[in-house]
PDB file of C-alpha atoms in Angstrom:
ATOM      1  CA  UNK B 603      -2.554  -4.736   5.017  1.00 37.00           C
ATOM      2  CA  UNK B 604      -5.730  -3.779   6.369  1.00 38.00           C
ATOM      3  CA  UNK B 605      -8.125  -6.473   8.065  1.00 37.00           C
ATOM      4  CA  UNK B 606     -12.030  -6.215   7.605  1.00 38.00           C
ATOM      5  CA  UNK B 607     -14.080  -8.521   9.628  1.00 35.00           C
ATOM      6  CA  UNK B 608     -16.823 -10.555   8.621  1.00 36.00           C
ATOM      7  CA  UNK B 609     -20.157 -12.146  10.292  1.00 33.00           C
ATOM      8  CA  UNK B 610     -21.758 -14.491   8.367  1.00 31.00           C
ATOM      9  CA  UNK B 611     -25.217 -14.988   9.727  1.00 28.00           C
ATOM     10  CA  UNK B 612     -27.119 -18.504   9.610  1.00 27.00           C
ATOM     11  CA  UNK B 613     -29.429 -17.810   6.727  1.00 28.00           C
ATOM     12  CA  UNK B 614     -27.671 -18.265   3.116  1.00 29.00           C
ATOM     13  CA  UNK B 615     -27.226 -14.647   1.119  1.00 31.00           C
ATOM     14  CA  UNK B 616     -26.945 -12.723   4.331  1.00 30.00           C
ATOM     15  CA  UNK B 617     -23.339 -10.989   4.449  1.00 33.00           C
ATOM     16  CA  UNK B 618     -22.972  -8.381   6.870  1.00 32.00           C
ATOM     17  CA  UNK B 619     -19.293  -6.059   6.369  1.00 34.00           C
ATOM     18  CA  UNK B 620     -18.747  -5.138   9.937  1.00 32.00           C
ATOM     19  CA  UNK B 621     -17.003  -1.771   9.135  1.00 34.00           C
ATOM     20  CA  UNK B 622     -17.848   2.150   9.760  1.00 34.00           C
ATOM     21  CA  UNK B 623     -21.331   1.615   9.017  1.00 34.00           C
ATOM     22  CA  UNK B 624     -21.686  -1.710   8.237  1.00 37.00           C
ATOM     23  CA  UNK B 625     -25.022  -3.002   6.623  1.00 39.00           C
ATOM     24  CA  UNK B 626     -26.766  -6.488   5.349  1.00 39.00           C
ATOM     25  CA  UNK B 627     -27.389  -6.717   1.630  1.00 36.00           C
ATOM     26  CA  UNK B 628     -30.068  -9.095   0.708  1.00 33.00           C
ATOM     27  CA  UNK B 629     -30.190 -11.531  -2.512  1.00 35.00           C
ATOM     28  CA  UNK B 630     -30.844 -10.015  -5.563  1.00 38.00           C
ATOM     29  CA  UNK B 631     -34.914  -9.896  -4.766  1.00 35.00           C
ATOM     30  CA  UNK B 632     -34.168  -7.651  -1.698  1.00 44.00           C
ATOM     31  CA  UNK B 633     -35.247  -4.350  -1.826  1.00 47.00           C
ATOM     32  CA  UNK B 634     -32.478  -2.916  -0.058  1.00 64.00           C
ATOM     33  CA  UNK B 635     -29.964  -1.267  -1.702  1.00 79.00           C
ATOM     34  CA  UNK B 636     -26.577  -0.252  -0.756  1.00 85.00           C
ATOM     35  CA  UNK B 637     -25.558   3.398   0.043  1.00 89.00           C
ATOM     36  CA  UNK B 638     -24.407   5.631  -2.769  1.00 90.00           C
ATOM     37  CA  UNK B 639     -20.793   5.088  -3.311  1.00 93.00           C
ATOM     38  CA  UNK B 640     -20.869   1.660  -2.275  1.00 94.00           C
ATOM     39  CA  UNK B 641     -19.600  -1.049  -4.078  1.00 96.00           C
ATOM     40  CA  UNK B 642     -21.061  -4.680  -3.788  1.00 95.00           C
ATOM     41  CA  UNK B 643     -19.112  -7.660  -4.117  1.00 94.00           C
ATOM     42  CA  UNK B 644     -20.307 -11.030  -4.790  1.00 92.00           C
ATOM     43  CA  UNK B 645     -18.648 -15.021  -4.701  1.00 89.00           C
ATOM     44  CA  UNK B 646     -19.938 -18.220  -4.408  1.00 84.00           C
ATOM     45  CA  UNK B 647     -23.712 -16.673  -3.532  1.00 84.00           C
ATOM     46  CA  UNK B 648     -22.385 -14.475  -0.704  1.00 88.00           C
ATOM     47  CA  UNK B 649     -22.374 -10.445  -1.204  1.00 91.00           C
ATOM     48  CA  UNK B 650     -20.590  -7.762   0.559  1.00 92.00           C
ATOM     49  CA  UNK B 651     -20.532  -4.267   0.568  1.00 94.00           C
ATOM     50  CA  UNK B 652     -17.650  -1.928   0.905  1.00 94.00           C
ATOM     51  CA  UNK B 653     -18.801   1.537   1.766  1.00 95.00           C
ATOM     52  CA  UNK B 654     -17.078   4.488   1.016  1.00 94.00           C
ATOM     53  CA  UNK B 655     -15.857   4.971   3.747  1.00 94.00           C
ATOM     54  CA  UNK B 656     -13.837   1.181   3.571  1.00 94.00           C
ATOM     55  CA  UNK B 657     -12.734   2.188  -0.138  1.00 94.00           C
ATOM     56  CA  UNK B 658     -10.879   5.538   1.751  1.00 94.00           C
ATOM     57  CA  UNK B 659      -9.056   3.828   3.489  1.00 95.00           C
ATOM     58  CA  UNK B 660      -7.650   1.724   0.991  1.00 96.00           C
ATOM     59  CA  UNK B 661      -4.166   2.661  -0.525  1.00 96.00           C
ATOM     60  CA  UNK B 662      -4.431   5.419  -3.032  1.00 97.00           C
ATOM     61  CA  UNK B 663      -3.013   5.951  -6.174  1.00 95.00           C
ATOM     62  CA  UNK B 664      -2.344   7.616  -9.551  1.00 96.00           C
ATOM     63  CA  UNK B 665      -2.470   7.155 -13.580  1.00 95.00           C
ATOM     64  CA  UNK B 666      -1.983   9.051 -16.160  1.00 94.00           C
ATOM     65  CA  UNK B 667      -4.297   8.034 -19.087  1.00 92.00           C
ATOM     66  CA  UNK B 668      -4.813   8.775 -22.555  1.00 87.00           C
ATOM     67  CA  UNK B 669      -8.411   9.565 -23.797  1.00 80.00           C
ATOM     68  CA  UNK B 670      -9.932   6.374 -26.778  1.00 79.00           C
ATOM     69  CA  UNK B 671      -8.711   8.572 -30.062  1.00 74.00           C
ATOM     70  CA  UNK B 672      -7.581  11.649 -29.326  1.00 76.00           C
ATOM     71  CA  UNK B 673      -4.203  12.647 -27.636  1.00 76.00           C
ATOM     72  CA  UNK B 674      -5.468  14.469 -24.472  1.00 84.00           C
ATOM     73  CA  UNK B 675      -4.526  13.209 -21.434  1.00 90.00           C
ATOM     74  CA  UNK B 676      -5.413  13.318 -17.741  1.00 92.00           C
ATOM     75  CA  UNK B 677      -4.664  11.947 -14.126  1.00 96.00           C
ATOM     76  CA  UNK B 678      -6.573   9.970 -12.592  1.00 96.00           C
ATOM     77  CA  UNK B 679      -6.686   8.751  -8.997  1.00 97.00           C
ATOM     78  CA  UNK B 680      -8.400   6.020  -7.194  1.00 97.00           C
ATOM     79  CA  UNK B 681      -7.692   2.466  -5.718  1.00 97.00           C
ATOM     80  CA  UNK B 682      -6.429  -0.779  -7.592  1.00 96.00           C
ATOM     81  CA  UNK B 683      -9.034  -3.185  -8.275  1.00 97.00           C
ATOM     82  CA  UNK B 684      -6.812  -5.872  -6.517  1.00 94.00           C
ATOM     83  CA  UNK B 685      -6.882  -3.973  -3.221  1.00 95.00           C
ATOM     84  CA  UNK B 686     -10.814  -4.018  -3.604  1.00 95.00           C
ATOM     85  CA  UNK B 687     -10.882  -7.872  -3.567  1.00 93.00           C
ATOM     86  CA  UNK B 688      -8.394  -8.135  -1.096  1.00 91.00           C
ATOM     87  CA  UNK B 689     -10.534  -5.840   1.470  1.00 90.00           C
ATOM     88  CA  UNK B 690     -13.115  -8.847   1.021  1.00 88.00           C
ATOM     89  CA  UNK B 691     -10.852 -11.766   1.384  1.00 85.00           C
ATOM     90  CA  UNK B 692     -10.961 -12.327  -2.265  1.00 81.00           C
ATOM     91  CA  UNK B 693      -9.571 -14.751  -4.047  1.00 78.00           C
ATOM     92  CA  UNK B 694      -8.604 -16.466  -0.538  1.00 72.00           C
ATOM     93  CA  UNK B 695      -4.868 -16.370   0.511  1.00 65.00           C
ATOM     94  CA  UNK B 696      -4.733 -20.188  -0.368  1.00 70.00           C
ATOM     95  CA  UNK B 697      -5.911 -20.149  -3.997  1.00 74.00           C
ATOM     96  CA  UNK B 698      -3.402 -22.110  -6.204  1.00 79.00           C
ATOM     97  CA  UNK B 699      -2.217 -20.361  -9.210  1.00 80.00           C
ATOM     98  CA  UNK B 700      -4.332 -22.887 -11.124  1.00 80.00           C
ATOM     99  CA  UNK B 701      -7.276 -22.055  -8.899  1.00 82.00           C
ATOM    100  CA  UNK B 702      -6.939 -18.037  -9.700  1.00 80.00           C
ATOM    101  CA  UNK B 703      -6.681 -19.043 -13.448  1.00 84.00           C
ATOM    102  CA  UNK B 704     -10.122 -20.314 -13.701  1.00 86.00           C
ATOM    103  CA  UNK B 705     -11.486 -17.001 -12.143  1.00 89.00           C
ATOM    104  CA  UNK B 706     -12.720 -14.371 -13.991  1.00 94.00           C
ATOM    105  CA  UNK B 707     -14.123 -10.860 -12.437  1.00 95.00           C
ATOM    106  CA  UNK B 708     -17.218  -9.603 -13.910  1.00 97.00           C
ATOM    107  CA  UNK B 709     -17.621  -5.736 -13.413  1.00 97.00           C
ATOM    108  CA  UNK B 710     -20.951  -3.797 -13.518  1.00 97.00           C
ATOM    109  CA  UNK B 711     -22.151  -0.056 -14.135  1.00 96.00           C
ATOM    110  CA  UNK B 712     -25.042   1.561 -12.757  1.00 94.00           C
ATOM    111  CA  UNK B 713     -26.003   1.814 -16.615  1.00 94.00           C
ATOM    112  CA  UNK B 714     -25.898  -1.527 -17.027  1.00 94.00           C
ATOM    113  CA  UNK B 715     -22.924  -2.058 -18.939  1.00 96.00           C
ATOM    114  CA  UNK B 716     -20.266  -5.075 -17.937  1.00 97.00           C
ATOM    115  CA  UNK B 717     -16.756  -5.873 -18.488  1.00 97.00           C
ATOM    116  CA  UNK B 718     -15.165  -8.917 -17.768  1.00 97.00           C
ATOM    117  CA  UNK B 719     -11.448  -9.112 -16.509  1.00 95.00           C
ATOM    118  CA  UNK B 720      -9.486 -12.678 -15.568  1.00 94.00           C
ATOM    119  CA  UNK B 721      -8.540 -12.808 -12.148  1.00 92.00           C
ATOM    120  CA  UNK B 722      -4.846 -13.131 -13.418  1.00 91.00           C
ATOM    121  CA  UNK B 723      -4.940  -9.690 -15.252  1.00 93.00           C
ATOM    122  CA  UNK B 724      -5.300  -8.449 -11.942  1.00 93.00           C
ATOM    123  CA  UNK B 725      -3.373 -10.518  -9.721  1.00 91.00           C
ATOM    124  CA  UNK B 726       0.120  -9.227  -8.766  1.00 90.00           C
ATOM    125  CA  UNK B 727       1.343 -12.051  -8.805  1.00 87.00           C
ATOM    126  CA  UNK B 728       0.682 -13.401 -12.333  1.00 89.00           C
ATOM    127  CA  UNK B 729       0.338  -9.123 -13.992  1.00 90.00           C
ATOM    128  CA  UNK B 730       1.974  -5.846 -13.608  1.00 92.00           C
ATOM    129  CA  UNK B 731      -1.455  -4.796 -15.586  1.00 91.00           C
ATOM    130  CA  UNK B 732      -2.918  -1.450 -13.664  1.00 92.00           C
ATOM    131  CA  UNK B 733      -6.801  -1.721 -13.178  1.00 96.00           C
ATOM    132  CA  UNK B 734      -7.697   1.089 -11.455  1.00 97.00           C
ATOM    133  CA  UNK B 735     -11.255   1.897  -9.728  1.00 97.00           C
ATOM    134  CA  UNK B 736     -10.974   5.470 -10.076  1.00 97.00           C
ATOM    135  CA  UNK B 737     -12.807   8.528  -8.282  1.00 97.00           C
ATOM    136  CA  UNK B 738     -11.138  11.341  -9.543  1.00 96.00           C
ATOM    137  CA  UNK B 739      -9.921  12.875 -12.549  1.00 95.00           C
ATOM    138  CA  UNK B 740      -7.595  15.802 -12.399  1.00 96.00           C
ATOM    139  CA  UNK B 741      -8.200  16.250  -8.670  1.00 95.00           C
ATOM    140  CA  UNK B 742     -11.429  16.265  -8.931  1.00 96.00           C
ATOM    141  CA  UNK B 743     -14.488  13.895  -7.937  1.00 96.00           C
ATOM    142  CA  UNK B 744     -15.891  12.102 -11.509  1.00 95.00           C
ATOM    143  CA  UNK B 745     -19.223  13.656 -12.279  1.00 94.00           C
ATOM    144  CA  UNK B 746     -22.876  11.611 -12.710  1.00 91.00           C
ATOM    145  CA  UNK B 747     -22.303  10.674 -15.958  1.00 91.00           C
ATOM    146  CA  UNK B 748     -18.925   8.871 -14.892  1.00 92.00           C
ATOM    147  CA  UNK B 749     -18.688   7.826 -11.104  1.00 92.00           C
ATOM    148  CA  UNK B 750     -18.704   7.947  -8.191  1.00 96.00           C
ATOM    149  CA  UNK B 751     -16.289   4.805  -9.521  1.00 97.00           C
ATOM    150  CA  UNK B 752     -15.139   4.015 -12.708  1.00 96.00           C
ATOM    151  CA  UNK B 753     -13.135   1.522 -13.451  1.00 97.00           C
ATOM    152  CA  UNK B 754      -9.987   2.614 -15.920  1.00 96.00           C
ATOM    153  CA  UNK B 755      -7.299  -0.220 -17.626  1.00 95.00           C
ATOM    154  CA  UNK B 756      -4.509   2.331 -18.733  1.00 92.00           C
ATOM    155  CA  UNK B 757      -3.077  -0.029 -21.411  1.00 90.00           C
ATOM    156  CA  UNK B 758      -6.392  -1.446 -23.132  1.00 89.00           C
ATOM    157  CA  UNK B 759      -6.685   0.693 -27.078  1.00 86.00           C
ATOM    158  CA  UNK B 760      -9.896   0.708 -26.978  1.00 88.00           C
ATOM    159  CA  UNK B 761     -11.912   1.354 -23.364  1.00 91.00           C
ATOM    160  CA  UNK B 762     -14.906  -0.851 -23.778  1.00 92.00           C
ATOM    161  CA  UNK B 763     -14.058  -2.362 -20.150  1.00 94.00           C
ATOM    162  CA  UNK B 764     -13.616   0.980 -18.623  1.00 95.00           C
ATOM    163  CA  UNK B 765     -16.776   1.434 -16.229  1.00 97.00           C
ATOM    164  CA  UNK B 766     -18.612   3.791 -15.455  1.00 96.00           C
ATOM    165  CA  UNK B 767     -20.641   4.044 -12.169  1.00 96.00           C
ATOM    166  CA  UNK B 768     -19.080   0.760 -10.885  1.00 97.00           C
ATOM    167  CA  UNK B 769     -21.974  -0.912  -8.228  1.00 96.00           C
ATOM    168  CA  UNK B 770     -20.797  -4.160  -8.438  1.00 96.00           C
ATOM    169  CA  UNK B 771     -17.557  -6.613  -8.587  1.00 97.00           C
ATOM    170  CA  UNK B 772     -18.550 -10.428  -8.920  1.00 96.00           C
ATOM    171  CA  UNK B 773     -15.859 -13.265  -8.618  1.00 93.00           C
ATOM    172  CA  UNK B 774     -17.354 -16.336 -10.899  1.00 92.00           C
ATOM    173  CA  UNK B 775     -14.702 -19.956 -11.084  1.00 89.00           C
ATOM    174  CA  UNK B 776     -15.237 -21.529 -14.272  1.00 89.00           C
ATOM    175  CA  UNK B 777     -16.414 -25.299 -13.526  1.00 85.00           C
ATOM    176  CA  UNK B 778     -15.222 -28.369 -15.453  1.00 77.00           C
TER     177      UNK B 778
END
């Protein structure tokens, strides 16, 4: 298991990722905008960016899908969604299973288009469901229309959650 460190600086929304190239990502309002291929991750108010560099070095892997109504098929390759959250400490070691039930992770194209997964569908622990955050398909890199991440579930009919151009990974708990 890799370790990423973190600094969390005084003022509230400020998250620096103290990796390769690490850099601050402001509140929504900000101006500043992550590097292309980066992915954001938000929780509680608190964002962090994993470069592309940080998603390399996380472990690789891959699926062989089936295109939404047709029968062609292809290989895709990429990292599991899980290992994303658990570069960023997310959900934290000491979540009860009752804790990670009431978490649901809300996923969002540079299109604008969401998805929203329960934590548990991605969870070892709870799933053996495969949520991949893919780059490439047959060996190559996705194109525009499609990455540079897209998030595939290999055993959902229909591919409504499968984003494309993945920017951003939030963590929401349901309150009482």
């Amino acid at each position: 298991m890799r370790t990423f460190q973190f600094v969390f600086l005084a003022r509230v929304g400020f998250v620096l990722l103290a990796c390769s190239a690490a850099m601050p990502l402001r509140g929504q309002t900000s101006n500043v905008s992550p590097p292309p291929g980066s992915i954001v991750v938000a929780r509680d108010g608190r964002q962090m960016i994993l470069l592309p560099a940080d998603l390399a070095k996380l472990p690789r892997r891959d699926v062989r899908v089936v295109a939404e109504g047709t029968g062609d098929s292809a290989t895709v390759s990429g990292v599991d969604l899980w290992d994303v959250l658990q570069a960023v400490s997310v959900p934290v070691a000491e979540a009860s299973g009752r804790q990670r039930a009431v978490m649901y992770v809300r996923l969002k194209g540079s299109d604008g288009q969401n998805a929203v997964l329960a934590l548990v569908e991605v969870d070892p622990g709870f799933s053996r469901r495969t949520v991949l955050v893919a780059s490439q398909r047959n060996g190559k890199l996705l194109d525009e229309s499609e990455g540079p991440w897209r998030v595939i579930i290999p055993d959902d009919l229909r591919h409504a959650r499968w984003i494309r151009g993945l920017v951003a990974v939030e963590i929401v708990t349901l309150r009482p």
